[in-house]
C-alpha positions as a Python dict, from the first residue, in 0.01 Angstrom:
ca = {
    (1, 'M'): (0, 0, 0),
    (2, 'S'): (185, -268, 236),
    (3, 'P'): (306, -220, 587),
    (4, 'L'): (708, -229, 604),
    (5, 'G'): (897, -592, 669),
    (6, 'P'): (1210, -566, 822),
    (7, 'Q'): (1390, -581, 486),
    (8, 'D'): (1220, -207, 398),
    (9, 'L'): (1323, -106, 774),
    (10, 'A'): (1670, -243, 721),
    (11, 'L'): (1689, -31, 443),
    (12, 'V'): (1533, 322, 584),
    (13, 'E'): (1787, 284, 845),
    (14, 'A'): (2037, 214, 572),
    (15, 'A'): (1962, 572, 383),
    (16, 'T'): (1931, 726, 750),
    (17, 'D'): (2256, 628, 818),
    (18, 'L'): (2379, 755, 457),
    (19, 'A'): (2221, 1079, 517),
    (20, 'R'): (2367, 1111, 868),
    (21, 'T'): (2722, 1005, 753),
    (22, 'R'): (2748, 1176, 410),
    (23, 'C'): (2515, 1436, 380),
    (24, 'H'): (2714, 1797, 456),
    (25, 'G'): (2666, 2077, 305),
    (26, 'E'): (2454, 2183, 32),
    (27, 'D'): (2589, 1968, -224),
    (28, 'H'): (2455, 1637, -93),
    (29, 'T'): (2156, 1692, 140),
    (30, 'V'): (1929, 1339, 42),
    (31, 'A'): (2040, 1001, 18),
    (32, 'A'): (1870, 697, -145),
    (33, 'V'): (1892, 334, -99),
    (34, 'A'): (1749, 70, -306),
    (35, 'R'): (1743, -292, -254),
    (36, 'A'): (1751, -581, -591),
    (37, 'R'): (1510, -858, -588),
    (38, 'D'): (1809, -1039, -548),
    (39, 'G'): (1885, -881, -200),
    (40, 'R'): (2179, -672, -327),
    (41, 'T'): (2173, -281, -232),
    (42, 'A'): (2251, 17, -428),
    (43, 'Q'): (2304, 365, -258),
    (44, 'G'): (2347, 740, -373),
    (45, 'L'): (2334, 1101, -280),
    (46, 'N'): (2171, 1356, -459),
    (47, 'V'): (2464, 1638, -622),
    (48, 'Y'): (2300, 1947, -571),
    (49, 'H'): (2400, 2224, -822),
    (50, 'F'): (2256, 2582, -958),
    (51, 'T'): (2226, 2463, -1299),
    (52, 'G'): (2014, 2159, -1180),
    (53, 'G'): (2139, 1780, -1069),
    (54, 'P'): (2059, 1442, -1036),
    (55, 'C'): (1828, 1349, -722),
    (56, 'A'): (1971, 1053, -519),
    (57, 'E'): (1723, 825, -677),
    (58, 'L'): (1838, 889, -990),
    (59, 'V'): (2238, 831, -863),
    (60, 'V'): (2087, 520, -694),
    (61, 'L'): (1957, 366, -1050),
    (62, 'G'): (2323, 474, -1197),
    (63, 'A'): (2474, 321, -921),
    (64, 'A'): (2248, 3, -925),
    (65, 'A'): (2333, -8, -1323),
    (66, 'A'): (2687, 21, -1228),
    (67, 'R'): (2667, -320, -1003),
    (68, 'G'): (2488, -482, -1264),
    (69, 'I'): (2146, -474, -1084),
    (70, 'R'): (1887, -512, -1305),
    (71, 'Q'): (1556, -545, -1092),
    (72, 'L'): (1481, -324, -800),
    (73, 'D'): (1247, -395, -536),
    (74, 'T'): (1218, -104, -339),
    (75, 'I'): (1380, 227, -303),
    (76, 'V'): (1378, 506, -25),
    (77, 'A'): (1559, 833, -34),
    (78, 'V'): (1606, 1017, 340),
    (79, 'G'): (1681, 1397, 375),
    (80, 'D'): (1995, 1517, 610),
    (81, 'R'): (1974, 1708, 911),
    (82, 'E'): (1713, 1458, 1026),
    (83, 'R'): (1416, 1473, 790),
    (84, 'G'): (1339, 1179, 783),
    (85, 'V'): (1196, 976, 489),
    (86, 'L'): (1121, 1210, 178),
    (87, 'P'): (866, 1142, -163),
    (88, 'P'): (1041, 1142, -479),
    (89, 'C'): (988, 1436, -690),
    (90, 'G'): (762, 1430, -1012),
    (91, 'R'): (1061, 1340, -1223),
    (92, 'C'): (1195, 1067, -992),
    (93, 'C'): (858, 912, -1018),
    (94, 'Q'): (851, 926, -1437),
    (95, 'V'): (1169, 749, -1452),
    (96, 'L'): (1152, 518, -1181),
    (97, 'L'): (816, 404, -1279),
    (98, 'D'): (963, 415, -1674),
    (99, 'L'): (1260, 175, -1607),
    (100, 'H'): (1138, -8, -1273),
    (101, 'P'): (766, -20, -1320),
    (102, 'G'): (719, -288, -1056),
    (103, 'L'): (912, -72, -748),
    (104, 'R'): (814, -23, -461),
    (105, 'V'): (912, 324, -277),
    (106, 'V'): (870, 382, 87),
    (107, 'L'): (636, 660, 188),
    (108, 'G'): (564, 830, 498),
    (109, 'S'): (722, 947, 880),
    (110, 'G'): (777, 779, 1204),
    (111, 'G'): (550, 493, 1267),
    (112, 'T'): (321, 571, 961),
    (113, 'L'): (589, 446, 699),
    (114, 'R'): (449, 256, 402),
    (115, 'A'): (564, 108, 58),
    (116, 'V'): (376, 195, -255),
    (117, 'P'): (376, 92, -602),
    (118, 'V'): (558, 358, -769),
    (119, 'A'): (245, 378, -1061),
    (120, 'D'): (61, 486, -794),
    (121, 'L'): (238, 789, -717),
    (122, 'L'): (125, 908, -1061),
    (123, 'P'): (-186, 934, -1132),
    (124, 'E'): (-308, 977, -1474),
    (125, 'R'): (43, 853, -1580),
    (126, 'Y'): (188, 848, -1932),
    (127, 'V'): (345, 488, -1990),
    (128, 'R'): (672, 440, -2183),
    (129, 'S'): (588, 266, -2526),
    (130, 'A'): (864, -8, -2656),
    (131, 'S'): (863, 269, -2956),
    (132, 'D'): (972, 617, -2754),
}
């Protein structure tokens, strides 16, 4: 666990702004922003559908890949309607761990925000091997 620095707080603010300005109705209710190791950012919104749909974190992974970003450093998701920072679901935790094992995830609320390694979110986790 590590305290948030200025770059991390800017990431939270960017996700909060994205949620406030782009999440409307039931189709898009969560915004996520990730920072790459080189400082570039990628952002995305969840896509709700009754058959399922990608979480905002997974949309960010695709957006980052489309921009040529290969190494993400930190990610945060923020809910619409001022719900604040949201933790990733179990599926997202596993995908984030598999694709970006060194990733930090911003968690908490208000003055208790912190960044934790994605590996810490999955106790007794499955680790994908090269042959999987």
